[in-house]
Coordinates of C-alpha atoms in Angstrom, one line a residue:
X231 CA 133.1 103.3 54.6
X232 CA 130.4 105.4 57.0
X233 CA 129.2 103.8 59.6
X234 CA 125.1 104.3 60.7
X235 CA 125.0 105.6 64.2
X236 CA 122.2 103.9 66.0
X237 CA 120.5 106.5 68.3
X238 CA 120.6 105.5 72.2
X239 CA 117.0 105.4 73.8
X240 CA 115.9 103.0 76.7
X241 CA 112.3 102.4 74.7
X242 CA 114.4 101.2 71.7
X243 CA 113.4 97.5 72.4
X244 CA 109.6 97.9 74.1
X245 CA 107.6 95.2 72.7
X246 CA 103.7 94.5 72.4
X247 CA 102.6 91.1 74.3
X248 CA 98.4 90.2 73.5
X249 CA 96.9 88.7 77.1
X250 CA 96.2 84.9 77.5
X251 CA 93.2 83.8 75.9
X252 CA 91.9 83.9 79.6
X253 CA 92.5 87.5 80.0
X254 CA 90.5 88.9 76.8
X255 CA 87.1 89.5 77.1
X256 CA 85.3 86.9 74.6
X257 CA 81.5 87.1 72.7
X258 CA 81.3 91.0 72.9
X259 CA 79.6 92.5 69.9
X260 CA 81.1 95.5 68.9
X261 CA 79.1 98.4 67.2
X262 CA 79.2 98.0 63.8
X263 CA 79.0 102.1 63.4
X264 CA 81.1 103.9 60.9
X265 CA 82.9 106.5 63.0
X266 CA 86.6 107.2 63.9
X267 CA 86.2 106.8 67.4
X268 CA 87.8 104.1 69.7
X269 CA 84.8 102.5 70.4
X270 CA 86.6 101.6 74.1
X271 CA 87.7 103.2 76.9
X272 CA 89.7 102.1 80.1
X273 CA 90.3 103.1 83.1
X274 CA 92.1 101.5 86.3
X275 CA 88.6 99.9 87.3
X276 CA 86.4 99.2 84.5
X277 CA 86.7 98.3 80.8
X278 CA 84.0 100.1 78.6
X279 CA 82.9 99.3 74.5
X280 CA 80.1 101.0 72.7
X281 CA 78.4 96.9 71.4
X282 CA 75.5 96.5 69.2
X283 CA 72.0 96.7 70.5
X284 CA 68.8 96.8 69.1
X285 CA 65.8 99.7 69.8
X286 CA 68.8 102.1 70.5
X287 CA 72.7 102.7 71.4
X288 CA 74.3 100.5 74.3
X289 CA 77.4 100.2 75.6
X290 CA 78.6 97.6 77.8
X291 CA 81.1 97.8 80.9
X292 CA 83.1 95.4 82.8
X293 CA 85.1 95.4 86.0
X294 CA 88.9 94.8 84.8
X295 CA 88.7 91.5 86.3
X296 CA 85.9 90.4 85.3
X297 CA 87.7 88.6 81.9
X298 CA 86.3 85.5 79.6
X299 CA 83.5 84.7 78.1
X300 CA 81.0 87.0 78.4
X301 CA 77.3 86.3 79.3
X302 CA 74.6 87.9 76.1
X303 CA 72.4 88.7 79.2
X304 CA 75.1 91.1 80.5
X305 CA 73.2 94.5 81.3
X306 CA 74.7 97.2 79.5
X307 CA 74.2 101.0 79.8
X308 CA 71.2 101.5 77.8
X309 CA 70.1 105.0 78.1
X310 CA 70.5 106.6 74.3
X311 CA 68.3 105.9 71.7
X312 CA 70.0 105.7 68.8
X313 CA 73.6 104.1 68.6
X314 CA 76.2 105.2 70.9
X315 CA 79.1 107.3 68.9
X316 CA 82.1 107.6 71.7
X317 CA 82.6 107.2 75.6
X318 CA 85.6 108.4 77.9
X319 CA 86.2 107.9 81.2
X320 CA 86.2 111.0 83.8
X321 CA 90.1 111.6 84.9
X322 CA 88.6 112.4 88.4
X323 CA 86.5 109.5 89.4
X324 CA 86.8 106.2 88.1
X325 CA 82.9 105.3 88.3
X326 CA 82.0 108.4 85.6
X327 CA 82.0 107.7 82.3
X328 CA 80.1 110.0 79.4
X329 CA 78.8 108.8 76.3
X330 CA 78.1 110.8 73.0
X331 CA 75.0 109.9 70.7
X332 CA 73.5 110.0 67.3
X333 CA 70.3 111.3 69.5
X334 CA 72.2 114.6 69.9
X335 CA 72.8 114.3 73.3
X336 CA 75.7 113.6 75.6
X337 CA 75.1 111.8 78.9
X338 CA 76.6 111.2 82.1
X339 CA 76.9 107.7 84.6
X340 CA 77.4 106.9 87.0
X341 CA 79.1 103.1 87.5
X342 CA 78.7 100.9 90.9
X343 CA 82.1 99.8 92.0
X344 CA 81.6 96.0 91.0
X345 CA 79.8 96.8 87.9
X346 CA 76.0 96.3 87.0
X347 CA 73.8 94.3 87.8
X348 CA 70.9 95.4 86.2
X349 CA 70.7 97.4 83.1
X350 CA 71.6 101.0 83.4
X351 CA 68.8 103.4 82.0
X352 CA 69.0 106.5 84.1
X353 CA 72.1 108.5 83.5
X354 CA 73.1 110.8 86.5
X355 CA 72.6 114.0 84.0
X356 CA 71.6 114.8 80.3
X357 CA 73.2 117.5 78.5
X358 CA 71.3 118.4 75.7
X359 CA 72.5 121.4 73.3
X360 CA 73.5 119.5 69.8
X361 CA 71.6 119.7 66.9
X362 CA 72.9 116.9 65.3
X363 CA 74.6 113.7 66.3
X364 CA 77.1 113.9 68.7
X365 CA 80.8 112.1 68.2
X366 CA 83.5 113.6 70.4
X367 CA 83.5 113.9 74.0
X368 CA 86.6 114.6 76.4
X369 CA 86.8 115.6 79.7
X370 CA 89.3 118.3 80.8
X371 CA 92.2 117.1 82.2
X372 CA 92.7 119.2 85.5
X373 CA 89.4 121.0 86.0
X374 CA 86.9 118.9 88.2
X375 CA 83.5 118.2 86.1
X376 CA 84.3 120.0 82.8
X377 CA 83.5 118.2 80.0
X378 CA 83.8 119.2 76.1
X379 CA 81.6 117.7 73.3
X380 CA 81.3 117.9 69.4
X381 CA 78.8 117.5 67.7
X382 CA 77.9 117.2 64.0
X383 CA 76.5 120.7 63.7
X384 CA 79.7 121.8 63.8
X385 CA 79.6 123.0 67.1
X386 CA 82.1 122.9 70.4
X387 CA 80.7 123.1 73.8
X388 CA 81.8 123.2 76.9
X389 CA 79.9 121.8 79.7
X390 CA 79.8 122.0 83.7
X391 CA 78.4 118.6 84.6
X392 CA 77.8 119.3 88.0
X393 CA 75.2 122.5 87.0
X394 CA 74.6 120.2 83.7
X395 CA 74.8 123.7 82.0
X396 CA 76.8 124.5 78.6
X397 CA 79.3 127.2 80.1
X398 CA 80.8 127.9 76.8
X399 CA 79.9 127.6 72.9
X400 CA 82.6 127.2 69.9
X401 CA 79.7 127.7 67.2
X402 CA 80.2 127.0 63.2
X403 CA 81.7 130.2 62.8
X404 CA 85.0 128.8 64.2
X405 CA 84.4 125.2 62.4
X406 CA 82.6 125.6 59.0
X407 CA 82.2 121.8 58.9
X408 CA 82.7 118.5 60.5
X409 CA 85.0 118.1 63.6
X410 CA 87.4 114.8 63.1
X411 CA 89.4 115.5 66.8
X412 CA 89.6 117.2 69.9
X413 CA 92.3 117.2 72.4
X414 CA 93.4 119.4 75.3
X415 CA 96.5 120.9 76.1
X416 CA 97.9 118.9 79.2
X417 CA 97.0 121.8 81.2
X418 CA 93.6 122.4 79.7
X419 CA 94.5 125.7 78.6
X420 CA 93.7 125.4 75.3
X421 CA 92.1 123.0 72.4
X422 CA 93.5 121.2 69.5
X423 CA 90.8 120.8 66.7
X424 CA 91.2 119.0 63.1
X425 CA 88.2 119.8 60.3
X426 CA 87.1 119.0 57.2
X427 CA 87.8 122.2 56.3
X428 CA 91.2 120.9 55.8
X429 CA 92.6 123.2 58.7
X430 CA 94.5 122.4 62.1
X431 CA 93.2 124.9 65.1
X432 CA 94.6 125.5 68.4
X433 CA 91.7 127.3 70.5
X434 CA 91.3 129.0 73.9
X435 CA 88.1 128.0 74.6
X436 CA 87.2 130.2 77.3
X437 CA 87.9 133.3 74.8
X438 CA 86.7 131.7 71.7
X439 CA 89.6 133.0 70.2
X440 CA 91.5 131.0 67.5
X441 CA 95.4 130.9 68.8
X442 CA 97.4 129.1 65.8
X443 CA 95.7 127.7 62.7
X444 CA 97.5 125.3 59.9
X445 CA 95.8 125.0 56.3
X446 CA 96.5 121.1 55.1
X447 CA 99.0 120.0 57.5
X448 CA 98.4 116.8 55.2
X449 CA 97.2 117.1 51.8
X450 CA 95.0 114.2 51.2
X451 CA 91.4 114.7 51.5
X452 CA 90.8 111.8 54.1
X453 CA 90.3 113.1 57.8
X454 CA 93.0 114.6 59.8
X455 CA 93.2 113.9 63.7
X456 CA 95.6 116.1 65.9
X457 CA 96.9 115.7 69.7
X458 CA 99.3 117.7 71.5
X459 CA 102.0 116.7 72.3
X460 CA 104.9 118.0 74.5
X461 CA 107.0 121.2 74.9
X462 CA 104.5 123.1 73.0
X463 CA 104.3 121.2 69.7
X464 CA 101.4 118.7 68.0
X465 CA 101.4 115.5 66.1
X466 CA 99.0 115.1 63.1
X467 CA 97.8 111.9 61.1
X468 CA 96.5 112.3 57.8
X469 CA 97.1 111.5 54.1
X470 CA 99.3 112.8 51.1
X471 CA 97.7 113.6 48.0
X472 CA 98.8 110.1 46.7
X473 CA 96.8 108.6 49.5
X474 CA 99.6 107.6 51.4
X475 CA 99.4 107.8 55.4
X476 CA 101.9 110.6 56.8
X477 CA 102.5 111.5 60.7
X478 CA 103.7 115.0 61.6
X479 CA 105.0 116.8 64.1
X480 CA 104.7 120.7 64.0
X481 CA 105.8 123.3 66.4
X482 CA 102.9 125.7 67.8
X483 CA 104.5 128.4 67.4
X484 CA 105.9 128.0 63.7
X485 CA 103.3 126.1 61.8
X486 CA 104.5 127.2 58.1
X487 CA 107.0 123.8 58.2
X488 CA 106.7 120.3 59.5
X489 CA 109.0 119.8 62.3
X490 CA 108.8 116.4 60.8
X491 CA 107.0 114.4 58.4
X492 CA 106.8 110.9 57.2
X493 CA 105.1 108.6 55.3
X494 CA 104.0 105.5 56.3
X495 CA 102.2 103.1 54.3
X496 CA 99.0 103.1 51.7
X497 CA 96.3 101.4 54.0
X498 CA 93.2 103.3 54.1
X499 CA 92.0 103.0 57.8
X500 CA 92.7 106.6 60.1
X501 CA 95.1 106.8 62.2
X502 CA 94.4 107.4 66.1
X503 CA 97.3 108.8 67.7
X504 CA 97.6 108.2 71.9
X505 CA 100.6 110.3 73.5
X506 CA 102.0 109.6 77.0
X507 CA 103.2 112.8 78.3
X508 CA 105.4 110.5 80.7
X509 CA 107.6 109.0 77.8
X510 CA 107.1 111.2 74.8
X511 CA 106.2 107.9 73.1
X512 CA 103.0 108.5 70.8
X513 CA 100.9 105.4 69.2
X514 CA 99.6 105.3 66.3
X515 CA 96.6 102.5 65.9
X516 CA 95.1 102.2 62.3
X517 CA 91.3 101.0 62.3
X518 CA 91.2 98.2 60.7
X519 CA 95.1 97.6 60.5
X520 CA 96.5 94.7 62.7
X521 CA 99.5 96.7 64.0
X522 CA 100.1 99.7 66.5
X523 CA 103.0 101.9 65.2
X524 CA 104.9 103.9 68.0
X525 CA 107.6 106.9 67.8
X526 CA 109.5 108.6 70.0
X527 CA 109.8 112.7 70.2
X528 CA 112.7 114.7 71.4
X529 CA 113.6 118.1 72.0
X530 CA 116.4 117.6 69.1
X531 CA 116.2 117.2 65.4
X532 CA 114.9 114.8 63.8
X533 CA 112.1 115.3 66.8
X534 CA 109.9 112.5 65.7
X535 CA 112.2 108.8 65.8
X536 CA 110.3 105.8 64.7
X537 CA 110.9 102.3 67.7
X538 CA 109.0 99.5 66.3
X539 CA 106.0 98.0 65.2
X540 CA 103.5 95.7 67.3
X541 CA 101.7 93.4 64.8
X542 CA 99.1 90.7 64.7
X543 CA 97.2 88.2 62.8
X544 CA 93.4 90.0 63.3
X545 CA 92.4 93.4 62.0
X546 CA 91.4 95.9 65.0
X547 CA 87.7 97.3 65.1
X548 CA 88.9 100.1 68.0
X549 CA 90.9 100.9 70.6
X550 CA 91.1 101.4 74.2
X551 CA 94.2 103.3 76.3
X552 CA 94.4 102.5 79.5
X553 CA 95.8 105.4 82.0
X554 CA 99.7 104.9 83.5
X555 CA 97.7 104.4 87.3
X556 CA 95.9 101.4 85.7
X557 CA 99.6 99.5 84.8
X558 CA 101.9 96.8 86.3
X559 CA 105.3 98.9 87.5
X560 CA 106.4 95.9 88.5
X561 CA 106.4 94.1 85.0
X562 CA 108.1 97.2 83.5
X563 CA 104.8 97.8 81.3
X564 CA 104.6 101.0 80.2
X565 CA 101.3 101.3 77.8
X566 CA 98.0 99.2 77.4
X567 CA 95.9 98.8 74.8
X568 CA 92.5 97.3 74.8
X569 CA 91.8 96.2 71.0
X570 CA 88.9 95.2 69.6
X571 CA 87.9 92.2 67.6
X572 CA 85.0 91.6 65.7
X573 CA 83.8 89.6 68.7
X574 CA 86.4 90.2 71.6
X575 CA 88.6 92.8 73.1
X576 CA 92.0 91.9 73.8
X577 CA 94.3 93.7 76.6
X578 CA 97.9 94.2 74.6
X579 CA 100.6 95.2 77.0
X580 CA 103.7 97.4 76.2
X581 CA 106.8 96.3 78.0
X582 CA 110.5 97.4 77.9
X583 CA 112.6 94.8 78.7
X584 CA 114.2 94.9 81.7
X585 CA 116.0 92.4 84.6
X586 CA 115.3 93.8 87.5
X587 CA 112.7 93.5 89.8
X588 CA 113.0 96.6 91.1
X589 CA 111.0 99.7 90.6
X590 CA 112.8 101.6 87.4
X591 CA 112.1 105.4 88.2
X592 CA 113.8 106.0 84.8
X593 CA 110.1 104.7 83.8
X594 CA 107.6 105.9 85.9
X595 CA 108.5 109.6 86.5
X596 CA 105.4 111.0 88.6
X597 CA 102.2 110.8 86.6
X598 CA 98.7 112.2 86.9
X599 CA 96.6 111.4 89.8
X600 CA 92.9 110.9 90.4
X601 CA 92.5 114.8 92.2
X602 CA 91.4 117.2 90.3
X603 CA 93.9 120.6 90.3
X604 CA 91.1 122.8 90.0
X605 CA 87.0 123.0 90.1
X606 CA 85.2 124.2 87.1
X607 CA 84.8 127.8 88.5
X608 CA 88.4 128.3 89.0
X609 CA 89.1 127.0 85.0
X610 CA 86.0 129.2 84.0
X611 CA 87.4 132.0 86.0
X612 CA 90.7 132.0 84.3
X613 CA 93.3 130.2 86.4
X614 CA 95.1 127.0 84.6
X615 CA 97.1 124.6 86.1
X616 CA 98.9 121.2 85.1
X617 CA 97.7 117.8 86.8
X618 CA 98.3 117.3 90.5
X619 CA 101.3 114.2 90.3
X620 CA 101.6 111.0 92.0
X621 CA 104.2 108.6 92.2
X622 CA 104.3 105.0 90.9
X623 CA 106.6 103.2 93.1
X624 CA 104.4 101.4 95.8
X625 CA 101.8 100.7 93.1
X626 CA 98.5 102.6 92.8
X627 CA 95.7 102.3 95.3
X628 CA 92.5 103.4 93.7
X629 CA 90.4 106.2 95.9
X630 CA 87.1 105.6 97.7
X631 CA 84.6 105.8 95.1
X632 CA 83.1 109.2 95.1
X633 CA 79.4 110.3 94.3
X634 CA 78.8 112.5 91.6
X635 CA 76.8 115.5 92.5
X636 CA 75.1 117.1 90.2
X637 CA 72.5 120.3 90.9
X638 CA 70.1 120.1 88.3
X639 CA 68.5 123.6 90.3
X640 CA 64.8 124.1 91.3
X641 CA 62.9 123.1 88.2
X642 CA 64.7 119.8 88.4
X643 CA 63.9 119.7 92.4
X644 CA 60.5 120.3 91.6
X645 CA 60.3 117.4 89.2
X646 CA 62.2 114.8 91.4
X647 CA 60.2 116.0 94.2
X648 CA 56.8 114.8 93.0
X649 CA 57.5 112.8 89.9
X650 CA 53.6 111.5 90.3
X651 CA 52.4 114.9 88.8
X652 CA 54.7 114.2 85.8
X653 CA 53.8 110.7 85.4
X654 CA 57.3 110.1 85.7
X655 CA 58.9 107.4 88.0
X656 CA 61.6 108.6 90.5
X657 CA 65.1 106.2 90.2
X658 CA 64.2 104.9 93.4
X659 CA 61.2 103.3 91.9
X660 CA 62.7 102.4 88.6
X661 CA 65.6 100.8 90.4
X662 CA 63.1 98.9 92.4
X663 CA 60.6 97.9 89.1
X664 CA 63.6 96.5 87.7
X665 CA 65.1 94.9 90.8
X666 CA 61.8 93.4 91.3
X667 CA 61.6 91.6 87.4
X668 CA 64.8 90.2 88.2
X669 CA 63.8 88.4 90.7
X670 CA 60.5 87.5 88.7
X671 CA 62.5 86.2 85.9
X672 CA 64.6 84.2 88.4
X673 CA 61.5 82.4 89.8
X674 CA 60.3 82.0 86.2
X675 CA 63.4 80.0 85.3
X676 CA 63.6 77.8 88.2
X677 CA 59.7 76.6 87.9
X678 CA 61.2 76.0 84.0
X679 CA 63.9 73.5 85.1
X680 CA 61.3 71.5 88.0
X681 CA 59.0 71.1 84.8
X682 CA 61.5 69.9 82.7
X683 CA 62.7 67.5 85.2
X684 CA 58.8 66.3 85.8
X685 CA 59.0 65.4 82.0
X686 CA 61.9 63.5 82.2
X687 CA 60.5 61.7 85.1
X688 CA 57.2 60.8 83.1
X689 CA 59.3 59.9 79.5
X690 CA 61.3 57.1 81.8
X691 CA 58.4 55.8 83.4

C-alpha cells in the first residue's frame, strides 16, 4: 500500500481570524459600482473604501484606530464627479492616496495624519489625459512619485505626480480593448497587463515595447487578472471554457505551457490575486464569494501548492491588503485583509501558529520600507532598482509625515497667485469657507437643543 507524502511547509496550518465586532468598521456604504476593483485600500495609517455618494464619486478614509460605528456625517474625499472606480495608497508616504474616476481623471491627496475633519474637495494635483473612465491606478514600487493609470480608452499612462505630467503613453495600439489588470514587476522594470483581447502582456513601459505576450492563458471568456509573482514567473485567474475558475502559474520566459494549472470551483465572481513577495504565498479573494483561497509557490515542481481555505458566513463586496509594515510580528500574523460587507468592513488576520513569543525571523525576512530607491528621473532615465529593505523585528515606527510637492510650473503659479482674476478661490480660503460653516452649523445645533429644552419647560408647566 503507497503511502501520500504530505509536503513540509511552515505556512501549512496559517489560519484566517475575522476582528471583534469592536474592531470592524460598522454603517459604511459601500459603492454599489460594477467594477473588479477592491473598492479598499490599506495602509499602516489609514483605512480607505470608495462608499456611495450622491452628486458624485466619494470615498471615505479612516485612521486604523479609529474602529466602530461610523458617524453618516463623516467627511469623505469628495473631489470626483462621477463615482469613484479604484484607490491605492502611495508606497512612499502614507498620507498619499490616488483615486481613479468615471470622470476620466485620476487625482491625487493628500491625508492629515489624524484623518479629516472636514470634507476633502481639493486634491493636491489632477491628472487629466483619459478619454474615458478611468479604473486602474498603481503606483510604482521603487520610483518616488510615479504613478500608472488605465483607463477605458484603452490607454496606459505613466505619470510624474510631482510635475503632474504624463511622462509616458501605452496607447490602443498595444491594448485593442479593455484593460482588466495592471501590476509591476517588484522592481518596476516592467508591467504585467491582462485584456479583453484575451492576451497576457508583459511590458517595458519606458520603451513601449511588448516583452512576452500569452494568447488565452484561460480560455473562458470572463476577464483575466495577472500579477507577478517571484523568480521571474506570473500567476493568472480566469475561467475554462466550461466556466469553471482556474489559477495558473506560467514562467516568463516559456509561456507556451502552464507551469501549473488548476481548477477551482464554478462560482462566477473574479478572482483578485494578492502576492507577498516575502512568503511566496498568493491570495486569491472572489467578489462576492465568502472565502479567501491561498497557495504556496516554489522553485520546484508542482510550483503552485494549495494551504487552506479562510471561509465565512457573508459574501465579500471588496477587498483591502494591508502592507507587511502595517502587521503584528509579535502575534505571528502574516497577511491582512480588509473585507467588505454590504455595510461594514471587517479586518481578517492571517496567522501561523506559533508558541513563542519571540520574533520568528523565519517569518519576517526584511520587507519593503517607506524610502523610495529611486526618484522618477532616475526610473525615466533608465536605472531600475528593487525596494530599499527594512527589518521587522523591533516593530515598525511609521516616518514623519512628509508633504507632497508638487510643481504644477508657471501657468499654475500664475493661477494660484491671483486666483481673484479667475474667480477661483485659493485652498486657503476654501479651507477657511468650510472651516467657518462648521462652526456655523455647530452654533445652529446648539440654539436647536436650548429650544427644545424651552418647549419641554412650557409642555410641563
Amino acid at each position: 500500500m503507497s503511502r501520500q507524502v504530505v509536503r513540509s511547509s511552515k505556512f501549512r496550518h496559517v489560519f484566517g481570524q475575522p476582528a471583534k465586532a469592536d474592531q470592524c468598521y460598522e454603517d459604511v456604504r459601500v459603492s454599489q459600482t460594477t467594477w473588479d476593483s477592491g473598492f479598499c485600500a490599506v495602509n499602516p495609517k489609514f483605512m480607505a473604501l470608495i462608499c456611495e455618494a450622491s452628486g458624485g464619486g466619494a470615498f471615505l478614509v479612516l485612521p486604523l484606530s479609529k474602529t466602530g460605528r461610523v458617524d453618516k456625517n463623516v467627511p469623505l474625499v469628495c473631489g470626483h464627479t462621477a463615482p469613484v472606480l479604484d484607490i491605492a495608497w502611495c508606497p512612499h508616504n502614507d498620507n498619499v492616496i490616488a483615486s481613479g474616476s468615471e470622470d476620466c481623471t485620476v487625482m491625487v491627496w493628500e491625508i492629515p495624519d489624524g484623518g479629516l475633519t472636514l470634507p476633502l474637495r481639493e486634491p493636491v494635483v489632477t491628472l487629466e489625459g483619459h478619454t474615458k473612465r478611468v479604473g486602474i491606478v498603481a503606483w510604482h514600487p521603487t520610483a518616488q512619485n510615479v504613478l500608472l493609470s488605465a483607463g477605458c480608452d484603452n490607454v496606459i499612462l505613466v505619470w510624474d505626480v510631482g510635475t503632474g505630467v504624463a511622462v509616458l503613453t501605452l496607447g490602443p495600439d498595444v491594448h485593442p480593448d479593455t484593460i482588466y489588470s495592471v501590476d509591476w514587476s517588484r522592481d518596476g522594470a516592467l508591467i504585467c497587463t491582462s485584456c479583453r483581447d484575451k492576451r497576457v502582456r508583459i511590458i517595458e513601459p519606458r520603451k513601449g515595447t511588448v516583452v512576452a505576450e500569452k494568447d488565452r492563458p484561460h480560455e473562458g471568456t470572463r476577464p483575466v487578472h495577472a500579477v507577478f509573482v517571484s523568480e521571474g514567473k506570473i500567476l493568472t485567474t480566469g475561467f475554462s471554457r466550461m466556466s469553471e475558475r482556474q489559477v495558473a502559474l506560467w514562467d516568463t520566459k516559456h509561456l507556451e505551457e502552464p507551469l501549473s494549472l488548476q481548477e477551482l470551483d464554478t462560482s462566477s465572481g473574479v478572482l483578485l490575486p494578492f502576492f507577498d513577495p516575502d512568503t511566496n504565498i498568493v491570495y486569491l479573494c472572489g467578489k462576492g464569494d465568502s472565502s479567501i483561497r491561498y497557495f504556496e509557490i516554489t522553485s520546484e515542481a508542482p510550483f503552485l501548492h494549495y494551504l487552506s481555505m479562510f471561509s465565512s458566513k457573508e459574501s465579500q463586496r471588496g477587498m483591502g491588503y494591508m502592507p507587511k509594515r502595517g502587521l503584528e510580528v509579535n502575534k505571528c500574523e502574516i497577511a491582512r485583509f480588509y473585507k467588505l460587507h454590504e455595510r461594514k468592513c471587517e479586518p481578517i488576520a492571517m496567522t501561523v501558529p506559533r508558541k513563542s513569543d519571540l520574533f520568528q525571523e523565519d517569518l519576517y525576512p526584511p520587507t519593503a520600507g517607506p524610502d523610495p530607491a529611486l526618484t522618477a528621473e532616475e526610473w525615466l532615465g533608465g536605472r531600475d532598482a528593487g525596494p530599499l529593505l527594512i527589518s521587522l523585528k523591533d516593530g515598525y515606527v511609521p516616518p514623519k509625515s512628509r508633504e507632497l510637492r508638487v510643481n504644477r510650473g508657471l501657468d499654475s503659479t500664475r493661477r494660484r497667485a491671483a486666483p481673484e482674476a479667475s474667480g477661483t478661490p485659493n485652498r486657503d480660503a476654501v479651507s477657511h469657507l468650510e472651516e467657518e460653516m462648521g462652526k456655523l452649523q455647530a452654533t445652529v445645533q446648539e440654539l436647536q437643543k436650548r429650544l427644545d429644552r424651552l418647549e419641554e419647560m412650557v409642555q410641563a408647566k
